[in-house]
XYZ file of C-alpha atoms in Angstrom:
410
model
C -170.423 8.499 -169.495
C -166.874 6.866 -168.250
C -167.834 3.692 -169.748
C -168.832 5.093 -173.465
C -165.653 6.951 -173.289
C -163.240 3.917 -171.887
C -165.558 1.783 -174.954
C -164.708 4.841 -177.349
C -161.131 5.139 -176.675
C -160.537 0.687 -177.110
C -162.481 1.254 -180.992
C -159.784 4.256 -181.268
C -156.953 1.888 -179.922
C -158.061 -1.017 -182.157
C -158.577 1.245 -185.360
C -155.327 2.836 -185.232
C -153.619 -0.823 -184.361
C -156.034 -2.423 -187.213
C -156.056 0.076 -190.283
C -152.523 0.323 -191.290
C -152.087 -3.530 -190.982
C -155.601 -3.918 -193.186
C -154.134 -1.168 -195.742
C -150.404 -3.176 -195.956
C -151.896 -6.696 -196.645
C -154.457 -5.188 -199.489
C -151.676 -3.178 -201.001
C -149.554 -6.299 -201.127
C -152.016 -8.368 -202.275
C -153.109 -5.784 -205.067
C -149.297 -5.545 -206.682
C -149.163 -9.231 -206.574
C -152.698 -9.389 -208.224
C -151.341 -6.923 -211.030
C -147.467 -8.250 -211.301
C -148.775 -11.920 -211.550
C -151.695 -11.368 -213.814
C -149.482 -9.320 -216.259
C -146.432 -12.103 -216.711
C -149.212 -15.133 -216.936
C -150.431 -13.098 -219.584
C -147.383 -13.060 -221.238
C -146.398 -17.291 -220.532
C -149.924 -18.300 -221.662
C -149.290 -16.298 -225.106
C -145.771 -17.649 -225.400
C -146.827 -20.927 -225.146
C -150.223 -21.282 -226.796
C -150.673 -18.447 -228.493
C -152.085 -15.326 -227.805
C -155.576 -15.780 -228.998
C -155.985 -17.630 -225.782
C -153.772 -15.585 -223.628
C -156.901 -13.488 -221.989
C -157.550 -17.103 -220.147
C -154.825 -15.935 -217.481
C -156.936 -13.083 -216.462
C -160.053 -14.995 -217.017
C -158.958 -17.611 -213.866
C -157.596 -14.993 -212.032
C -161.038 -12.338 -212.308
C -162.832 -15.755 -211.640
C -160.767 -16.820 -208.424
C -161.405 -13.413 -207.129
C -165.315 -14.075 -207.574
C -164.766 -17.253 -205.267
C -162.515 -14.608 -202.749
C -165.458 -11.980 -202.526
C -168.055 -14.369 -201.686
C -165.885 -16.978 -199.548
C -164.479 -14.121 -197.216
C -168.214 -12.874 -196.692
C -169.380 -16.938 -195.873
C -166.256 -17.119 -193.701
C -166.089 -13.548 -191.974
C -169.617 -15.090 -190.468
C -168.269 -18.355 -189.602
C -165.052 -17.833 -187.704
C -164.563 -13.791 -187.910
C -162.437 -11.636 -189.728
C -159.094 -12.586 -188.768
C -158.995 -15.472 -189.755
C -161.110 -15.766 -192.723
C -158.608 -13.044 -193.965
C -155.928 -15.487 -193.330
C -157.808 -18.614 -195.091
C -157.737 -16.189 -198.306
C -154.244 -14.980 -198.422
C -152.576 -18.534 -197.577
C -154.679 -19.418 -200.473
C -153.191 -16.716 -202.490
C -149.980 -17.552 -201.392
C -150.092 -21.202 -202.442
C -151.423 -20.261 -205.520
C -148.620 -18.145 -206.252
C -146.183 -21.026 -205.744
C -148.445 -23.434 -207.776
C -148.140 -20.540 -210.896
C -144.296 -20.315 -210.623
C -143.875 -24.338 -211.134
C -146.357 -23.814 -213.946
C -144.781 -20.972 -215.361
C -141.051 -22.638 -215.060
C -142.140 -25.395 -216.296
C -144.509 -24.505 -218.819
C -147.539 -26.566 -217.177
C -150.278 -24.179 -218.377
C -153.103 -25.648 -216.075
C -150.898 -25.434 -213.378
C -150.188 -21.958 -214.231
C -154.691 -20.979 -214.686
C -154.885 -23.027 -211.238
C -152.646 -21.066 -209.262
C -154.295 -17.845 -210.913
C -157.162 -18.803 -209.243
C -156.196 -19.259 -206.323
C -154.447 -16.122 -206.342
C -157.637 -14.202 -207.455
C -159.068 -15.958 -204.170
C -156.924 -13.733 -202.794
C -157.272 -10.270 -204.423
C -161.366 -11.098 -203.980
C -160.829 -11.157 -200.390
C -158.624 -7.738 -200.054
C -161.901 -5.995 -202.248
C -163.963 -7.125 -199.305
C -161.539 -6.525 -196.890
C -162.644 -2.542 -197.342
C -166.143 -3.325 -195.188
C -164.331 -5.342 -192.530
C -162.782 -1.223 -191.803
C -166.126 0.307 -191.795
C -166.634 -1.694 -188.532
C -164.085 0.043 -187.369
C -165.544 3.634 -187.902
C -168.135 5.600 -186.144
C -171.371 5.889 -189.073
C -170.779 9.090 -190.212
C -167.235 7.760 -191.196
C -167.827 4.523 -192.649
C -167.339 5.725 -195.983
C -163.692 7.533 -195.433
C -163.097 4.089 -193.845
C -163.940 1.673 -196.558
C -162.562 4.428 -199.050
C -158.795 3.995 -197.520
C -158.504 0.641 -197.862
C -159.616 1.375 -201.454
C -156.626 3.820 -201.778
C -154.539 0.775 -200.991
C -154.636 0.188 -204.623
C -152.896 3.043 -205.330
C -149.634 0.291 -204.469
C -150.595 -2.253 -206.923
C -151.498 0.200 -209.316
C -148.522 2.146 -210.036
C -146.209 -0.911 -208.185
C -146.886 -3.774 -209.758
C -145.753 -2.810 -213.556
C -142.751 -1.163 -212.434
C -141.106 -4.242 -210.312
C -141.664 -6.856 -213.279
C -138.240 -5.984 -215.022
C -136.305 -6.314 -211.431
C -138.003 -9.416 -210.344
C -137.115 -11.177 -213.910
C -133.599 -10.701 -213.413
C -133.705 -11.998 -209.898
C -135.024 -15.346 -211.581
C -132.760 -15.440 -214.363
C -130.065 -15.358 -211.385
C -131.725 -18.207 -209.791
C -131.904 -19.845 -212.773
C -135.614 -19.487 -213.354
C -137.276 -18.198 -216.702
C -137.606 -14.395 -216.485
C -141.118 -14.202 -216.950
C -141.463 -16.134 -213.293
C -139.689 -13.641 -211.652
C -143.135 -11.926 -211.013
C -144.550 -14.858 -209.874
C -141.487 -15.207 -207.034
C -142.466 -11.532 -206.384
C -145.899 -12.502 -205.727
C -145.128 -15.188 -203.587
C -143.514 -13.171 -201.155
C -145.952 -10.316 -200.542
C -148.754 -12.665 -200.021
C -146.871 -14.555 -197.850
C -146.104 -10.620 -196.325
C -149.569 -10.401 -196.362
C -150.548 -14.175 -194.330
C -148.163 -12.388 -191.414
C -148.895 -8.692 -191.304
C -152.798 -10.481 -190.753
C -152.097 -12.592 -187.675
C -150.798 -9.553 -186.202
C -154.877 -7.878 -186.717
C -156.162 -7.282 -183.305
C -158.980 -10.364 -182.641
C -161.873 -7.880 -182.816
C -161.225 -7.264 -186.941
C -164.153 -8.134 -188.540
C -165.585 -9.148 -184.910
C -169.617 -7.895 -185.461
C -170.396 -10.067 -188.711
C -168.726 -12.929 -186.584
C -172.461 -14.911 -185.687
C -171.109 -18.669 -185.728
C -173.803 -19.672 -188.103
C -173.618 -21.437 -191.291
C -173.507 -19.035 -194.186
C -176.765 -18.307 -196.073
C -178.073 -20.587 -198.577
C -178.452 -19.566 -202.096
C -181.851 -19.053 -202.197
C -181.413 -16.545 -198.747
C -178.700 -14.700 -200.470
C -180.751 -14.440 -203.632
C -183.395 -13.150 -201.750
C -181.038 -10.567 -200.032
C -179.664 -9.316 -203.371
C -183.515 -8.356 -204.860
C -183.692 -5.675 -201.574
C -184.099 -2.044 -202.138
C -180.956 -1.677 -200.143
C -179.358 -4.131 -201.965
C -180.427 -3.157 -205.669
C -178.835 0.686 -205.743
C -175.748 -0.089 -205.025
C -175.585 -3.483 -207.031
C -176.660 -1.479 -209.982
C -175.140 1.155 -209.577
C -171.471 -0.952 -209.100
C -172.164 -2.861 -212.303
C -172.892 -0.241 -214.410
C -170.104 1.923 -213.099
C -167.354 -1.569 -213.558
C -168.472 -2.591 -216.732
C -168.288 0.423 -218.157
C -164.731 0.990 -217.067
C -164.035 -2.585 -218.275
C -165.182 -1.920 -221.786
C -163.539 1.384 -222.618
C -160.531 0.865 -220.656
C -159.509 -2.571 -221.407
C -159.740 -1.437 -225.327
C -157.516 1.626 -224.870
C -154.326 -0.483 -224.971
C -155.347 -1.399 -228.242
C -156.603 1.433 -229.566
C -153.187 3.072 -228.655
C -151.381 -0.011 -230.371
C -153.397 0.182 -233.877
C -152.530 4.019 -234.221
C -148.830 3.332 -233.608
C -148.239 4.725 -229.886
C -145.327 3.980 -228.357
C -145.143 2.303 -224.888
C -144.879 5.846 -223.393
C -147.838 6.808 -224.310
C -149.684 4.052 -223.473
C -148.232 4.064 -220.166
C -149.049 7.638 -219.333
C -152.366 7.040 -220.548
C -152.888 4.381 -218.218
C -151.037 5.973 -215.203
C -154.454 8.755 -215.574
C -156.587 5.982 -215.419
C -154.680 4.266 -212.393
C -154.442 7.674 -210.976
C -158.510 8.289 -211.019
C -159.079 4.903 -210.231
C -157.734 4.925 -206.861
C -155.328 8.027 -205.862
C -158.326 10.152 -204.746
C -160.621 7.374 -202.915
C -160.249 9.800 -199.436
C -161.704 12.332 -201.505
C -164.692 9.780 -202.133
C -165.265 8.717 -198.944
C -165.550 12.361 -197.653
C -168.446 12.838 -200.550
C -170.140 10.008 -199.297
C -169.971 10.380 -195.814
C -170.933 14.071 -195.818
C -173.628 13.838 -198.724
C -174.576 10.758 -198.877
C -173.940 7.252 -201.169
C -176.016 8.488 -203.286
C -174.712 11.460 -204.128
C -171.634 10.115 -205.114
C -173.412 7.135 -207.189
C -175.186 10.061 -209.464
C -171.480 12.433 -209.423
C -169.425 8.850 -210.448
C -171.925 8.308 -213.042
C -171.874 11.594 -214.604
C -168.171 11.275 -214.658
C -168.504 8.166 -216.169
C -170.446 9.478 -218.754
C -168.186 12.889 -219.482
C -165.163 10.454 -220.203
C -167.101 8.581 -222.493
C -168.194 11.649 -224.405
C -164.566 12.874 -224.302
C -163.566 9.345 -226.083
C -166.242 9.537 -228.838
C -165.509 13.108 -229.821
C -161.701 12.874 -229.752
C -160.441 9.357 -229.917
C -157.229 9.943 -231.341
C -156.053 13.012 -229.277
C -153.521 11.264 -227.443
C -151.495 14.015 -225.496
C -154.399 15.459 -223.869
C -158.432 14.759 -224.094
C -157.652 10.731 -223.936
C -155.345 10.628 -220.829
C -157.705 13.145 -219.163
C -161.116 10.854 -220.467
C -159.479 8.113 -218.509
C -158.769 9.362 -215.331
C -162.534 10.763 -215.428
C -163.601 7.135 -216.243
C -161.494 5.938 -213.206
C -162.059 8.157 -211.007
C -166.198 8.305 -211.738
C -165.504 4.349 -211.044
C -164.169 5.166 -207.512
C -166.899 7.754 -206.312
C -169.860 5.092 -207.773
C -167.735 2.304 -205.873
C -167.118 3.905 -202.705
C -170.481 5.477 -202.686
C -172.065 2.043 -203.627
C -169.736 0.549 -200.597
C -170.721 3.127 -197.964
C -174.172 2.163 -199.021
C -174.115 -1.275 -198.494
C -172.457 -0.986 -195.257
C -175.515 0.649 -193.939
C -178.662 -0.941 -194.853
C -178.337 -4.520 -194.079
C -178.520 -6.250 -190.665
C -175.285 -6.782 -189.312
C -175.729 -10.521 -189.358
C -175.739 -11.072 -192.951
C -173.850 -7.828 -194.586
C -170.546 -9.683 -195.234
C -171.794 -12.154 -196.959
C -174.399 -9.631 -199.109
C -171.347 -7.755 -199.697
C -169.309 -10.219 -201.174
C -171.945 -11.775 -203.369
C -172.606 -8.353 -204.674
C -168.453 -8.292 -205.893
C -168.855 -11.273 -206.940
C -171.328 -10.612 -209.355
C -169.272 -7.581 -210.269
C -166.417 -9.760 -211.008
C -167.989 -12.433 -213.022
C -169.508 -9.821 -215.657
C -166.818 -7.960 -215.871
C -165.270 -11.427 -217.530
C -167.869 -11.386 -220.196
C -167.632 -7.824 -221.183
C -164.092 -7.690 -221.611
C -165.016 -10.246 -224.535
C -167.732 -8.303 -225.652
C -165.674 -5.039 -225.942
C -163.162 -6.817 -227.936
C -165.461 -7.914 -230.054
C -167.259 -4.529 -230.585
C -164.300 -2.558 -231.345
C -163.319 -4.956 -233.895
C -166.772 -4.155 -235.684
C -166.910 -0.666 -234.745
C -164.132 0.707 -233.612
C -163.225 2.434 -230.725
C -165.767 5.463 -230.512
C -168.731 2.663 -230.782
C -167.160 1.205 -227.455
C -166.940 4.133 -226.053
C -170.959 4.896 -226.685
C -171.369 1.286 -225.569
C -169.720 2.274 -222.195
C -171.503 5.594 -222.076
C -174.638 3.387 -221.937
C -173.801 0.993 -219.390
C -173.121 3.473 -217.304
C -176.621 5.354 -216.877
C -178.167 1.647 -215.306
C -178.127 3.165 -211.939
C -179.839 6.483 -213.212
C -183.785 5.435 -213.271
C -182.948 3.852 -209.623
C -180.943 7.072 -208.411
C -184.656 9.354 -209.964
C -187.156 6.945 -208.248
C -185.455 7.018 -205.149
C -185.400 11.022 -205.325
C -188.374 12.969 -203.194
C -188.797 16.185 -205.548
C -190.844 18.866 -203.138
C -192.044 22.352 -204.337
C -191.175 25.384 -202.098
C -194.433 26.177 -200.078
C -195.751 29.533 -201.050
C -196.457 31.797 -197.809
């Protein structure tokens, strides 16, 4: 009994050491993710137009594809630690390679640093089952779910410290637009040293030594029952965000909102996306993944309804549709997470894990192009029943996985 307790009170030590550090870098990273993605949106349109401006978020959504899977392949390699590091100093370099493109209006220097900083952002996401190691089981979820609050930072950070940063470059002599980029630099490079201070056991049980899986392994991995839930489940609940929320903006513009409106509808969103993800993890851990899989997706669901039937009521039913739609994201997410972190073999979760946001990450580029192109032909309400749909892909899963029993008559 002395030794479980000295071996209980070290994971206690090395949690409370470990989480805050995990929750700063991802925060960090997540405002530079949003600050730089925003003003590369803006120098791409200034400078070639804005029918390709949506390329800037394209590299970036793509680079954090490469960040998901890479931290996964490297977590196994060399541990945690320092595949945490490899990702960040890749974020950071990125970020300096996007403010020489940005001053100097080199645009594929600009989509090449956006990469790399996605390589980054794709990293913190995975970061979040690096904390479940951390937890005892019937806590993973709360544990994964905090370091999904850390988005919360970015969130409601990122937009607001684009205005200061621009005048800090026009001071320097910079274009303001690069300002953000500066910005960006310096929390990831915040983030590269907050991580060598992680204690050496971060991320210390998916460290095997081996070489990562091959393709085919991971493939393989993916088609599981454990695996195919929560994959589902994740996409449907992503994309369907993606489509209606991504049109919003727009749908906002072409009925002559103001920017306060938009940005109050968008703070809902932001709010539901992330502000409650403790909330989540508590769900999870106390009823199960999939619990919160089939709550998130009725959400989901409700806030597409709530879009169809009132797309126009601006004040009220669309602000309150979108923080259903993000916070239905969060509880299928978390959910989907805490799942994930319990039915694989410890050997090759990480790297399951980050293929699985991978894939998440890569369709979510293609329907962002398909939702513009739908509510150009139908208009907003048609997305809206587009997302709807999307959203139900984890529902025959969620009923064939369900044991219905009769009472037994005495």
């Amino acid at each position: 009994m002395g030794i479980i307790q000295e071996t209980d009170r070290e994971a206690v030590a090395v949690r409370r050491r470990a989480m805050p550090l995990l929750f700063a870098a991802v925060a960090l990273t997540n405002t530079a993710m949003v600050a730089s993605t925003t003003v590369a949106t803006l120098i791409v349109a200034d400078h070639a137009g804005t029918g390709v401006s949506g390329f800037a978020n394209a590299a970036a959504v793509l680079g954090s594809a490469a960040g998901a899977f890479g931290l996964g392949a490297l977590t196994v390699r060399y541990g945690g630690r320092r595949a945490l590091l490899t990702v960040y100093l890749l974020g950071f370099l990125g970020c300096l390679v996007a403010v020489l493109g940005g001053a100097g209006g080199l645009l594929p220097a600009l989509l090449a640093g956006m990469v790399a900083i996605g390589i980054g952002n794709g990293g913190a996401q995975v970061c979040r089952y690096l904390a479940t190691e951390l937890y005892p089981e019937d806590r993973k979820a709360y544990g994964l779910s905090v370091i999904v609050w850390a988005g919360t930072v970015g969130a409601l950070a990122g937009p607001t410290l684009i205005a200061p940063a621009g005048r800090v470059a026009v001071a320097l002599g910079l274009p303001e637009l690069t300002g953000a980029l500066l910005l960006a630099a310096a929390m990831t490079a915040a983030s590269v040293l907050i991580t060598l201070a992680l204690p050496a056991a971060t991320g210390a049980a998916a460290h095997t030594g081996r070489p990562p899986l091959t393709w085919r392994a991971l493939a393989a991995a993916l088609g599981r029952p454990a695996v195919r839930l929560p994959l589902t489940a994740m996409l449907g609940a992503h994309l369907s965000m993606v489509t209606i929320m991504t049109m919003t903006p727009l749908q906002l513009h072409e009925h002559h909102q103001g920017l306060g409106t938009v940005g109050w509808v968008l703070s809902a969103h932001m709010v539901g996306m992330f502000a409650l993800a403790p909330l989540s993890g508590r769900i999870a851990d106390r009823f199960g993944g999939r619990v919160a899989i089939g709550g998130g997706t009725a959400m989901l669901v409700a806030a597409a309804l709530l879009v169809i039937t009132a797309p126009t009521a601006y004040s009220l039913a669309l602000p309150a549709a979108l923080f259903l739609l993000g916070y239905g994201w969060n509880l299928v997410f978390v959910g989907s997470s805490g799942l994930l972190s319990g039915g694989l073999e410890t050997a090759e979760r990480v790297e399951v894990q980050g293929g699985v946001d991978a894939i998440v990450f890569v369709a979510a580029i293609a329907v962002s192009l398909l939702a513009g192109a739908t509510f150009a032909g139908g208009g907003f309400a048609v997305v809206a029943v587009v997302g709807g749909l999307i959203a139900l892909a984890p529902v025959p899963l969620l009923v064939r996985g369900t044991r219905w029993t009769l009472p037994s008559s005495s």
